[in-house]
XYZ file of C-alpha atoms in Angstrom:
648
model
C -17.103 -44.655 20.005
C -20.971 -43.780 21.283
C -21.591 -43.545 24.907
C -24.105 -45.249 26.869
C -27.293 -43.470 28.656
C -25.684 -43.356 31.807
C -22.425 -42.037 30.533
C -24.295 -38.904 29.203
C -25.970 -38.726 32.419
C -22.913 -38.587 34.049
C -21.650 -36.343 31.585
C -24.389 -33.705 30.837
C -23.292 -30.963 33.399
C -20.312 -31.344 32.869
C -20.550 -30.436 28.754
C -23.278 -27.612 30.496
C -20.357 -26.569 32.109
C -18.320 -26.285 29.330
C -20.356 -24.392 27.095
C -21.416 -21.731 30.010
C -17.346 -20.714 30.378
C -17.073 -21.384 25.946
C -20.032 -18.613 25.784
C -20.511 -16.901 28.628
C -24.207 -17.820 29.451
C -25.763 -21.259 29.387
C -27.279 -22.604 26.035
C -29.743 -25.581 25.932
C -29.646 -26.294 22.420
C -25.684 -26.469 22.440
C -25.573 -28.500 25.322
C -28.353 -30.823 23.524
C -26.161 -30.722 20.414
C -23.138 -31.970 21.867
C -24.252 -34.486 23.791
C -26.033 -35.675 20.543
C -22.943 -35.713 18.531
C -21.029 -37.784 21.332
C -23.970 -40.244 21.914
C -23.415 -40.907 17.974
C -20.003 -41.396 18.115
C -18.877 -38.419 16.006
C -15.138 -37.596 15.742
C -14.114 -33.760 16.272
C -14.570 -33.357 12.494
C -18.047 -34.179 12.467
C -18.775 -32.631 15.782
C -17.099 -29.521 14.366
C -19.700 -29.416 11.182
C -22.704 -30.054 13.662
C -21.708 -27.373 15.522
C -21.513 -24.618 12.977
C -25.059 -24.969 11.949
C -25.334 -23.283 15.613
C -22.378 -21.566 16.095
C -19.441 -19.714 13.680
C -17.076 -22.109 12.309
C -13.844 -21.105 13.941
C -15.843 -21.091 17.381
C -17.525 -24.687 16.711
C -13.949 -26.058 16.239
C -12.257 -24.463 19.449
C -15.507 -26.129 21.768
C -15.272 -29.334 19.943
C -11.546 -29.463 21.014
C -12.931 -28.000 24.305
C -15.428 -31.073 24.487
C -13.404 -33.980 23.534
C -10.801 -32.825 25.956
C -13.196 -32.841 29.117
C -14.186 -36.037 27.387
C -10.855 -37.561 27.706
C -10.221 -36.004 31.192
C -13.541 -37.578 32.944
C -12.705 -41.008 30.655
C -8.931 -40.524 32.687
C -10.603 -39.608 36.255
C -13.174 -42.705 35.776
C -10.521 -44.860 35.475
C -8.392 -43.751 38.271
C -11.491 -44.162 40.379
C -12.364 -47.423 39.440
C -8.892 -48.508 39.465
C -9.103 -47.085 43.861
C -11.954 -49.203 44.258
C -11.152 -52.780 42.804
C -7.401 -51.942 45.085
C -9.607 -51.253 47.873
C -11.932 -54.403 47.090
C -9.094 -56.688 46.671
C -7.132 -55.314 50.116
C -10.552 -56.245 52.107
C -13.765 -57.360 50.390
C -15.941 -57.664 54.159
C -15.239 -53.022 54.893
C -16.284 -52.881 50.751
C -19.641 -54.961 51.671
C -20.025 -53.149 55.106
C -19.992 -49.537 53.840
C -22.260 -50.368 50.835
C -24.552 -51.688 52.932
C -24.289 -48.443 55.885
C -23.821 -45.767 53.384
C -27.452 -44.413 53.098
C -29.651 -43.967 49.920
C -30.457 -40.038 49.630
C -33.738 -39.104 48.965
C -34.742 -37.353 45.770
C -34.359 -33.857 46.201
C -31.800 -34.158 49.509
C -28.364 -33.350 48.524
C -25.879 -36.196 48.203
C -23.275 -36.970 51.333
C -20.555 -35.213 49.632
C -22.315 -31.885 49.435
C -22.834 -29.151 52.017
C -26.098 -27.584 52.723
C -27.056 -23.870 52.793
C -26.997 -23.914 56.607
C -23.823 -25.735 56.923
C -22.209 -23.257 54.515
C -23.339 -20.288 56.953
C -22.039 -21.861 60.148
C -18.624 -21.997 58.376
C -18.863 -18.779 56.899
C -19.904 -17.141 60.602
C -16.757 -19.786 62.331
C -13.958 -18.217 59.429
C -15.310 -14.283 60.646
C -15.478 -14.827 64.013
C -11.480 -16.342 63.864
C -10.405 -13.210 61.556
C -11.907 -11.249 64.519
C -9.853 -12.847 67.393
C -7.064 -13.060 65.407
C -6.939 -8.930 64.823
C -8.116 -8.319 68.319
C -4.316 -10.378 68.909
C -2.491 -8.801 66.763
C -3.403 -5.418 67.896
C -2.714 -6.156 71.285
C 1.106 -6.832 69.896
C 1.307 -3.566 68.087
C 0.649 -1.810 71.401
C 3.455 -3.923 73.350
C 5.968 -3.070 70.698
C 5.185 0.583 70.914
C 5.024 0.753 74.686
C 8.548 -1.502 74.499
C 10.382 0.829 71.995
C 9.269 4.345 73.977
C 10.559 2.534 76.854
C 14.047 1.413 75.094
C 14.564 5.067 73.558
C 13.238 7.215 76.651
C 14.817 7.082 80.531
C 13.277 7.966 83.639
C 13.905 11.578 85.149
C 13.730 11.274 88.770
C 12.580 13.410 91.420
C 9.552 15.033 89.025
C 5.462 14.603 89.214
C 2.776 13.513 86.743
C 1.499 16.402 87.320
C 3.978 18.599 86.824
C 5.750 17.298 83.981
C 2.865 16.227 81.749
C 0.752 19.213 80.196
C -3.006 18.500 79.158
C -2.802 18.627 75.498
C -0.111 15.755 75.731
C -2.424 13.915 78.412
C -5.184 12.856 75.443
C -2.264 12.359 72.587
C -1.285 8.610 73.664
C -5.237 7.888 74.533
C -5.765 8.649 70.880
C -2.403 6.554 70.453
C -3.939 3.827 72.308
C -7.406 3.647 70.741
C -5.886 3.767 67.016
C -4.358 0.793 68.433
C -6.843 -0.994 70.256
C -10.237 -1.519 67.829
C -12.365 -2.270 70.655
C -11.954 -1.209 74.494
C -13.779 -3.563 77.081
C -14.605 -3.034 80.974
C -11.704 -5.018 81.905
C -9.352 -3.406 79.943
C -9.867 -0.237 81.173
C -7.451 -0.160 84.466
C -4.667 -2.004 81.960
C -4.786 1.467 79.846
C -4.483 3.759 82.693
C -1.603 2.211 83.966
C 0.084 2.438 80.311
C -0.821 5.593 80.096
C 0.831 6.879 83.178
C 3.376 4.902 82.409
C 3.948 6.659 79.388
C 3.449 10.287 80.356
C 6.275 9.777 83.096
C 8.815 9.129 79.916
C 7.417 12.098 77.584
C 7.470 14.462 79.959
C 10.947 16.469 78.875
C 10.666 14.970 75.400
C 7.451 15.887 73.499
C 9.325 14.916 69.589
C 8.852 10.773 70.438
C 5.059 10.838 70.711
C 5.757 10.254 67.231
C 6.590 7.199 68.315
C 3.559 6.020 69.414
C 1.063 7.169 66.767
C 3.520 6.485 63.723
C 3.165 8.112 60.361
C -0.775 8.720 60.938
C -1.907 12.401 60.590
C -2.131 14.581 63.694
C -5.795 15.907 66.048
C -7.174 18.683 64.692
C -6.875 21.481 67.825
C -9.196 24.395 67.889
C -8.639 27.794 70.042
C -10.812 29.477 72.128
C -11.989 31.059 69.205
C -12.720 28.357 67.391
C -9.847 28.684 64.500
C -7.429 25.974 64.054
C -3.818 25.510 65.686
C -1.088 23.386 65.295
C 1.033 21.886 68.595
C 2.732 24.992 69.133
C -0.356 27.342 69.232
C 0.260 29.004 65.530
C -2.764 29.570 63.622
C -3.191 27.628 60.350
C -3.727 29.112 57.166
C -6.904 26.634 55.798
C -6.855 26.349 52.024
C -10.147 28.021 50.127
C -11.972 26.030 47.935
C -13.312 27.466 44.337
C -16.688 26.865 43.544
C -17.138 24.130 40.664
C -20.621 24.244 39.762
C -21.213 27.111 36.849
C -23.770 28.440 38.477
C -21.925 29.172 41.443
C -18.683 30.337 39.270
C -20.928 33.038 37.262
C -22.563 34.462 40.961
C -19.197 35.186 41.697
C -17.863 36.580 39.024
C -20.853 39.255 38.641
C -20.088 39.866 42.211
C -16.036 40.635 41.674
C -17.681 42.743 38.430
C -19.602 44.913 40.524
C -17.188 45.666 43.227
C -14.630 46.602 40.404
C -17.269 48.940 39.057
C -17.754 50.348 41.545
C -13.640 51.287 41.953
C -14.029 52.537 38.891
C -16.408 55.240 39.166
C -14.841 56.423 42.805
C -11.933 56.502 40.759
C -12.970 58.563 38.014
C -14.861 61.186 40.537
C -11.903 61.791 42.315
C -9.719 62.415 39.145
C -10.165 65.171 36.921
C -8.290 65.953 33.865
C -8.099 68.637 31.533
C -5.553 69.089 28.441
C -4.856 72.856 27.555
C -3.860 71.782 24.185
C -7.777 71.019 23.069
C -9.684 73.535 22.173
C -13.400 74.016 23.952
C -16.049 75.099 21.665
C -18.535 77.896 23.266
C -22.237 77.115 23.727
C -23.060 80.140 21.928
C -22.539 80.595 17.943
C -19.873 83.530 17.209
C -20.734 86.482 15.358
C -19.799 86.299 11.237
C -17.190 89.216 10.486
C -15.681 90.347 7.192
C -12.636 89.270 5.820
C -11.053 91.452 3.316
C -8.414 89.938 0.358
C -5.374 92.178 -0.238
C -5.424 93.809 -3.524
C -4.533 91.503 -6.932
C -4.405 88.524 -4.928
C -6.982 86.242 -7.065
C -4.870 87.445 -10.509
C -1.349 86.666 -9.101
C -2.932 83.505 -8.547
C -4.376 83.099 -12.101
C -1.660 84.266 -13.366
C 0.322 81.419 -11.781
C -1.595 78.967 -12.919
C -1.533 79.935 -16.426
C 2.335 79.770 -16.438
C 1.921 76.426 -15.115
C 0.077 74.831 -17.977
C 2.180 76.977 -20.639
C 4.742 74.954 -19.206
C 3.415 71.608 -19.003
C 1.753 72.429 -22.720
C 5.569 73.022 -23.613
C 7.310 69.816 -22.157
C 4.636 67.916 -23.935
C 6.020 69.165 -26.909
C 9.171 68.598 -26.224
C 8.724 64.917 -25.288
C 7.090 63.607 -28.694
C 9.908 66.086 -30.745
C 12.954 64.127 -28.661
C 10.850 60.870 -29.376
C 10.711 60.746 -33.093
C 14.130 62.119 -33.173
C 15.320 59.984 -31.206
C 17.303 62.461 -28.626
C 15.402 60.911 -25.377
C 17.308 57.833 -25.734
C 20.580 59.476 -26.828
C 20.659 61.754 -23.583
C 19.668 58.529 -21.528
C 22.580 56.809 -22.896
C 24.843 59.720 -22.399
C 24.118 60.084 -18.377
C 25.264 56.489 -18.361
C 28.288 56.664 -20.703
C 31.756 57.754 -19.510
C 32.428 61.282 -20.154
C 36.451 60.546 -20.601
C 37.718 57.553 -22.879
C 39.660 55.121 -20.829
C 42.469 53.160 -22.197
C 42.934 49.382 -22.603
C 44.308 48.076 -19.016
C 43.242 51.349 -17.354
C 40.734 51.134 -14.109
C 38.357 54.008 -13.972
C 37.647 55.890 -10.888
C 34.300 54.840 -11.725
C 32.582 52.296 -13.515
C 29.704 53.635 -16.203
C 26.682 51.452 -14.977
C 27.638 53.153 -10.763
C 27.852 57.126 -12.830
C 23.768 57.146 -12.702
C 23.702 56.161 -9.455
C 26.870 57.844 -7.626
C 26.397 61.805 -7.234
C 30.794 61.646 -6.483
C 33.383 61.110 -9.312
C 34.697 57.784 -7.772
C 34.074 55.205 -5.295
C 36.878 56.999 -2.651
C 33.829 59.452 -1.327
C 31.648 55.831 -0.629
C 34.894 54.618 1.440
C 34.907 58.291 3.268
C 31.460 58.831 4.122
C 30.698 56.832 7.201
C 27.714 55.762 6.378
C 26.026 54.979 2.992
C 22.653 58.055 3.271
C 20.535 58.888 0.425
C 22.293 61.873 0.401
C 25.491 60.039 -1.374
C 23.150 57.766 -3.802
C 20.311 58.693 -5.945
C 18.019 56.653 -7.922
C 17.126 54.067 -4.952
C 14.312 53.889 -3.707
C 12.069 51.252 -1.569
C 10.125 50.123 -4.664
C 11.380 46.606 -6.359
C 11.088 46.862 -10.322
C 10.464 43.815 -11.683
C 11.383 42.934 -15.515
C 8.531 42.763 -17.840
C 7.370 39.448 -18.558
C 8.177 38.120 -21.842
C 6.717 34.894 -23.809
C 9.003 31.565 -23.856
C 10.092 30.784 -27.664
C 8.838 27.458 -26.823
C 5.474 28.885 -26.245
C 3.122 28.049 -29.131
C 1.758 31.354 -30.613
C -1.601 29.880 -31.042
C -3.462 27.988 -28.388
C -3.556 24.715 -28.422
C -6.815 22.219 -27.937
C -6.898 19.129 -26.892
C -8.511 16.970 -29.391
C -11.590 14.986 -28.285
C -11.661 11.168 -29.021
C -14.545 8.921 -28.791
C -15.373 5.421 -28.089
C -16.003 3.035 -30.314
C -19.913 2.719 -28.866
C -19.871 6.998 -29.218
C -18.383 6.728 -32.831
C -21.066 3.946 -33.996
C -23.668 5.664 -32.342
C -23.090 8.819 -34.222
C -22.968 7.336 -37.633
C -26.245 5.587 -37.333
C -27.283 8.845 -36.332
C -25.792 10.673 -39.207
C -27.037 7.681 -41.943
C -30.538 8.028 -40.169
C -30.609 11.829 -41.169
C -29.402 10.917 -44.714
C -31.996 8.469 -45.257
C -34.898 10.749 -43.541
C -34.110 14.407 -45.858
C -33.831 11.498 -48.988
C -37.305 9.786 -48.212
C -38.563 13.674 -48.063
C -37.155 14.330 -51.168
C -38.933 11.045 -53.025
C -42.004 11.870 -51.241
C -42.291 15.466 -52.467
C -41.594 14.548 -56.095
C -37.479 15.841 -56.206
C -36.133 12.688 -56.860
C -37.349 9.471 -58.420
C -37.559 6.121 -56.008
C -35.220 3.638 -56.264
C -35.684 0.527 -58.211
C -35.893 -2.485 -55.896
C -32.829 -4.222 -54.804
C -32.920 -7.709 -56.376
C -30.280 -10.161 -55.880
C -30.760 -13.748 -56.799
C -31.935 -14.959 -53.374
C -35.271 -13.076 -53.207
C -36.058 -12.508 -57.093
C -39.058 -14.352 -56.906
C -40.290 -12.659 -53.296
C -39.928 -9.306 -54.336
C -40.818 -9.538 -58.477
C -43.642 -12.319 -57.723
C -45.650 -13.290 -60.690
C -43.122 -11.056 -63.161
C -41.010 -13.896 -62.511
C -42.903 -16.093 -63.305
C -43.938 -15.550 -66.640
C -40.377 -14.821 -67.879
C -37.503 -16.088 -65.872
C -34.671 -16.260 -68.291
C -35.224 -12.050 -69.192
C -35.829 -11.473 -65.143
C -32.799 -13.377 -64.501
C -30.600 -11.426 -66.972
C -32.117 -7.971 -65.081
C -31.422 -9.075 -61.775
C -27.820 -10.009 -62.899
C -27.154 -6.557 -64.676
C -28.720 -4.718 -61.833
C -26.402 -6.385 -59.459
C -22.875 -5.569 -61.664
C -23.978 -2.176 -61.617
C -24.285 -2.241 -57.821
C -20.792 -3.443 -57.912
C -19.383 -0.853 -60.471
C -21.069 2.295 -58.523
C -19.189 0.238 -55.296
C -15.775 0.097 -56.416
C -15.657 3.795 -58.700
C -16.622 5.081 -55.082
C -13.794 3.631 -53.780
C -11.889 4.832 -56.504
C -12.114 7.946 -56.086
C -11.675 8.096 -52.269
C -8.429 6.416 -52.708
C -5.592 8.528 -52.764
C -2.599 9.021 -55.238
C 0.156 8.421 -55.226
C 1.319 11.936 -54.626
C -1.247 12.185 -51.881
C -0.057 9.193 -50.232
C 3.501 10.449 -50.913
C 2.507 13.550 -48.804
C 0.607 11.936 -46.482
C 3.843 9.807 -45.127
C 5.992 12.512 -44.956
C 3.570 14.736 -43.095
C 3.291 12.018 -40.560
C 6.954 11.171 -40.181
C 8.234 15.124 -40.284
C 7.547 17.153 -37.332
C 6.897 21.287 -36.261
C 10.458 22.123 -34.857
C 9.719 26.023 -35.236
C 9.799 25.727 -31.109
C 13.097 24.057 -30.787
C 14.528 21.164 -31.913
C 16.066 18.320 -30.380
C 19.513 17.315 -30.506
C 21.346 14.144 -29.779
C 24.968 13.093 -29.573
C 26.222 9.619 -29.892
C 29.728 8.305 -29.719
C 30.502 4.693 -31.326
C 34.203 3.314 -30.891
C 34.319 1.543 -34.772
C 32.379 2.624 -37.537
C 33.953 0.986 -40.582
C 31.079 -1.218 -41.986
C 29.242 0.025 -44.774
C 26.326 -1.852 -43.792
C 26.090 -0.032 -40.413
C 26.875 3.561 -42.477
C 24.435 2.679 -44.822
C 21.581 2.341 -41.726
C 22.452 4.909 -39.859
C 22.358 7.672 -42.989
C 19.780 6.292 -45.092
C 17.106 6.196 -41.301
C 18.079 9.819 -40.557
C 16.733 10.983 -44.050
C 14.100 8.302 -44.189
C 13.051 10.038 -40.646
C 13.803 13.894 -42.425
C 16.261 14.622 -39.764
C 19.982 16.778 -39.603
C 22.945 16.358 -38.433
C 26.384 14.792 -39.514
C 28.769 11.674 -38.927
C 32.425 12.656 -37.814
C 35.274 9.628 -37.903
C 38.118 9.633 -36.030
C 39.500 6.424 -34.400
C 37.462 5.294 -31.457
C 35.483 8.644 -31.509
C 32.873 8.521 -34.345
C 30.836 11.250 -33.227
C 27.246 11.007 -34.990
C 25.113 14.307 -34.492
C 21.248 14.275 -35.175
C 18.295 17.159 -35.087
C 15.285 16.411 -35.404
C 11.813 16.229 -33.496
C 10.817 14.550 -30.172
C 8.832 11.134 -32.275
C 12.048 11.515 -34.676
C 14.880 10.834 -32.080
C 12.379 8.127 -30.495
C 12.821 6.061 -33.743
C 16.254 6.957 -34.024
C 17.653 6.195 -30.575
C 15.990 2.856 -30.700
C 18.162 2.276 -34.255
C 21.190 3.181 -32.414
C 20.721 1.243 -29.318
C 19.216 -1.985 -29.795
C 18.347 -2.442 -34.091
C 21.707 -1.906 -34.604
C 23.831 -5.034 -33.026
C 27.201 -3.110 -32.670
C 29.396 -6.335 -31.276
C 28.361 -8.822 -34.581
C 31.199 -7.376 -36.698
C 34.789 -9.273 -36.961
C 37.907 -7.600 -38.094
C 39.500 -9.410 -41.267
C 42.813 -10.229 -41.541
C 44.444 -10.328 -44.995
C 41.543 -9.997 -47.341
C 39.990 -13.292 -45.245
C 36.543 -13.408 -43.739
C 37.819 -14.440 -40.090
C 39.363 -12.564 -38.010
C 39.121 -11.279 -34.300
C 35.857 -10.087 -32.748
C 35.969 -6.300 -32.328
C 34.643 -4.990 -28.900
C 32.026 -2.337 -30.606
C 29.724 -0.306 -28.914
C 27.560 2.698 -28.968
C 26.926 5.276 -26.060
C 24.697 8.048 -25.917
C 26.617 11.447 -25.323
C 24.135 13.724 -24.811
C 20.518 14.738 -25.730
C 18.459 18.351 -25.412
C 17.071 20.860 -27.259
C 18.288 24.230 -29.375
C 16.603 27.194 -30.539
C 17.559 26.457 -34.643
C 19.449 23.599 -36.274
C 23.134 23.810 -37.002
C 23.559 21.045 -39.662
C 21.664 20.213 -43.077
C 21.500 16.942 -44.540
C 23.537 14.079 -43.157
C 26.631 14.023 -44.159
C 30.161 11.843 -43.544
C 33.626 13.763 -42.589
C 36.298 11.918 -42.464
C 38.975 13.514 -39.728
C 42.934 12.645 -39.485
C 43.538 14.388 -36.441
C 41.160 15.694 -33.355
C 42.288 19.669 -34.208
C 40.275 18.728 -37.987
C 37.178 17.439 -36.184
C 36.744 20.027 -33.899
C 37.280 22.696 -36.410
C 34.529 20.748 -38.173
C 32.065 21.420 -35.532
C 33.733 24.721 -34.548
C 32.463 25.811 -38.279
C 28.787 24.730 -37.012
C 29.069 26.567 -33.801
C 28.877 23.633 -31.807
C 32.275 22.324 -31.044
C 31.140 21.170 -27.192
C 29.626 18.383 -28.667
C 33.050 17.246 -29.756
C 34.905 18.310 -26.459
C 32.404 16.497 -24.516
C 32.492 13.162 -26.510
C 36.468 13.380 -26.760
C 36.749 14.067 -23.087
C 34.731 10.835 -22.436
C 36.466 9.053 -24.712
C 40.193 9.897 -22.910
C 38.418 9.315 -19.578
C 38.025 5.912 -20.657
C 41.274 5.279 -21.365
C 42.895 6.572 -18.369
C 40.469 4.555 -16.619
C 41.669 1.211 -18.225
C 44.973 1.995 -18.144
């Protein structure tokens, strides 16, 4: 619904109003906005998209709900005051008329009957402090009663003693200071009122100096000063004033070179007073000694040669020695005999000591260990701080020659090089042709541009051009497909190729799997399982025996891939019925396979896939035990009786 002139008169500050506490700061152009969209009788949706031309879109919608709102409140307080006047109107027309006609007209520019003026508002301001005065100025005057009533409620009168006697001076200013904490302001009238309270006062502390307390409360005590100017406390004991540190840097460094000096200083009185001297260290003269002689006894220098000639003669010998025991073989025999027993020790007998302790024990059994109180070098030999660690020796999984990732390119790389490589071609055969090594190529004419490329030949004879261009084109096609010919393979090659891709390097290891299925009496399922283990060129072998039919396969990593997905999911184990007297029905079998086990070995234990056929569990594990794997039966028969304790 649009709104008169007078409305949005009426309503302008108050949508200014609304906008300054939206934003924060008064904005014409909003204001002008708003009152546009409610002079046009927008709805909030409208308003909303006006709005966000000026403002973000979430904001525009929270101060259109913000405007219709005021909206609806003025529309509300309108009413109510219109609804006031027509009671008022209707109660007594003649007053209605009368005040109309007194209430004054203001001026333009005076402020309307309802509103205060700046003076006015300072006159009540000055009224309101002046009250808050008087009324403190009261209430301190109560304080004081209550603390002159309570001393005079807790303290009794001690008759037959003096003001002056009683009352020291220090305690004579205490309840003045008491009083004027009290008291903000003292006048010329109030001054006898005080004295009296204070005499008043000093006649009931006079024995009892603790309840001054009473009067000055929990505020902190006068500072007192001595005659030489340091500060006391009440009883006359000098107080101990805390020493501030200097903050600034500048201040912190000044006083630290000043600490630095005076320790300095300490230090060389210190070392000026000490003096030290060590006997032990020897004090070298100022003055160079005289060089003497000093004589050599007589065949010193040749026992000394002589010495050293017996040494190498020796080491010259051991040498010798060494390489004789080494291709001999007697330096590993007499390493092996220090380790060996010396005496042969009988089946069931305990030595007095074991071989591998002889080479390290110096006693002949462990009974001088258990006697010596502790364990000293001097009872072992051999040990020593040093950790020897074992020679490091290459994994048989290791390949012996390194191996290189291969480098595969995109199909924009691959294209890229073999316009590349046909660019070359065609650049070394135009050289050629230009230099004379090779004739140019006839023209390429197909049917389609016979008479664009041969012209007038054409022409003149069509019917003999037309037969050229026809047996130039089969022998295009000839040259085509003998090319392709010969880059197809055989079918040896082929052959080869299918088996290289499907067979795999196990000279690493090989990996094994073991599966268990409970029936495997279908051919069909037989005839799958051993015709995909040598379609895949893998090992192993097919034990039956009841609910353990124990299938074994070898074979590489892409191998058992293909493999275990036959055996899993290919193969649907549960189709199979069991037949009953030569018929076709018969009950459903509950068939299923489950994988055992899967790893790797060093070398293969089985050849070509073969079926055993096993009465009893001793044959089948004797089968394996042949192989030299018979825990792949005692782990698939030990699942298999697991099973049935389980159900039972």
């Amino acid at each position: 619904m649009a709104l008169s002139r007078r409305d949005l008169e009426e309503l302008k500050p108050w949508i200014d109003k609304t906008v300054q506490k939206f934003l924060g700061f008064s904005e014409p152009t909003l204001v002008t906005a708003a009152i546009n969209c409610l002079s046009s009788g927008y709805d909030k949706r409208k308003t909303t998209d006006k709005l966000s031309s000026l403002l973000d879109e979430s904001k525009a919608g929270k101060l259109a709900e913000k405007l219709f709102e005021t909206l609806d409140d003025l529309k509300v307080k309108t009413k109510s005051r219109k609804r006031h006047k027509d009671e008022i109107e209707s109660a007594d027309p003649k007053k209605v008329k009368i005040k109309e006609e007194e209430t004054p007209i203001p001026a333009p520019g005076q402020p309307s009957p309802g509103q205060l003026t700046a003076i006015q508002i300072k006159e009540m301001m000055a009224n309101a402090q002046r009250m808050i005065e008087e009324r403190k100025k009261a209430l301190s005057h109560l304080k004081l009663q209550d603390a002159i009533a309570k001393v005079n409620a807790q303290v009794s009168p001690i008759p037959g003693t003096e003001q002056s006697e009683l009352i020291p001076p220090e305690a004579l200013k205490i309840p003045l200071v008491a009083l004027k904490q009290h008291v903000p302001s003292f006048e010329p009238d109030n001054k006898t009122k005080i004295a009296d309270l204070t005499a008043r006062i000093q006649n009931r502390l006079a024995n009892q100096p603790n309840l001054l307390n009473l009067a000055i409360g929990d505020r902190p005590t006068p500072l007192i000063l001595n005659d030489e100017g340091r500060t006391v406390d009440i009883t006359g004991k000098e107080v101990q004033l805390v020493h501030r540190m200097p903050t600034l840097k500048a201040n912190i460094r000044a006083q630290k070179r000043e600490q630095f000096k005076l320790s300095q200083e300490k230090v060389t009185e210190d070392i000026t007073e000490q003096n030290f001297f060590d006997p032990r260290v020897s004090i070298k003269s100022s003055h160079r000694p005289k060089r003497g002689f000093k004589f050599h006894e007589k065949g010193k220098f040749e026992h000394l040669a002589q010495r050293l000639r017996t040494k190498s003669q020796l080491e010259k010998l051991q040498t010798e020695i060494a390489h004789a025991a080494k291709k001999t073989g007697i330096s590993s025999a007499t390493k092996l005999a220090l380790i060996t027993p010396k005496k042969e020790i009988k089946e069931g007998e305990i030595p007095d000591l074991e071989w591998w302790d002889r080479y390290i024990i110096k006693g002949e059994s462990y009974e001088s260990i258990e006697r010596s109180e502790k364990l000293s070098d001097e009872i072992f030999e051999g040990i020593t701080n040093f950790v020897e660690h074992p020679t490091q020796m290459k994994a048989p999984t290791d390949p012996m020659k390194p191996t290189h990732l291969p480098v595969y390119l995109t199909k924009k790389e691959r294209k890229k090089l073999r316009r590349q490589n046909r660019r070359e071609a065609w650049k070394e055969k135009q050289e050629k042709i230009r230099i004379g090594l090779e004739p140019p190529p006839e023209p390429k004419v197909r049917l389609s541009n016979l008479m664009r490329v041969l012209g007038t030949q054409a022409v003149q004879d069509p019917t003999k051009i037309e037969q050229h261009v026809r047996e130039q084109m089969a022998k295009r096609q000839k040259a085509h497909e003998e090319a392709n010919a010969a880059r197809k393979l055989t079918v040896e090659q082929r052959r080869e190729k299918k088996v290289k891709k499907l067979k795999e390097d196990t000279s690493l290891g090989n990996h094994v799997t073991v599966y268990r299925i409970l029936n495997l009496t279908n051919p069909a399922k037989k005839f799958k399982v051993e015709m995909n283990s040598k379609q895949l060129f893998m090992t192993g072998c097919v034990v039956l025996y009841r609910n353990v039919n124990v299938v074994v396969v070898e074979g590489g990593p892409k191998q058992q891939k293909k493999f275990k997905q036959l055996m899993m999911h290919r193969i649907k184990w549960n189709e199979e019925q069991a037949t009953k007297d030569g018929t076709d029905k018969g009950e459903k079998i509950d068939n299923r396979c489950l994988l055992v086990w899967e790893g790797t070995v060093k070398n293969r234990s089985f050849g070509e896939m073969k079926f055993k056929v096993c009465p009893t569990e001793s044959f089948a594990r004797e089968h394996f035990k042949k192989h030299g794997v018979e825990h792949y039966w005692d782990l698939a028969y030990s699942i298999s009786i697991l099973e049935a304790s389980e159900d039972n």
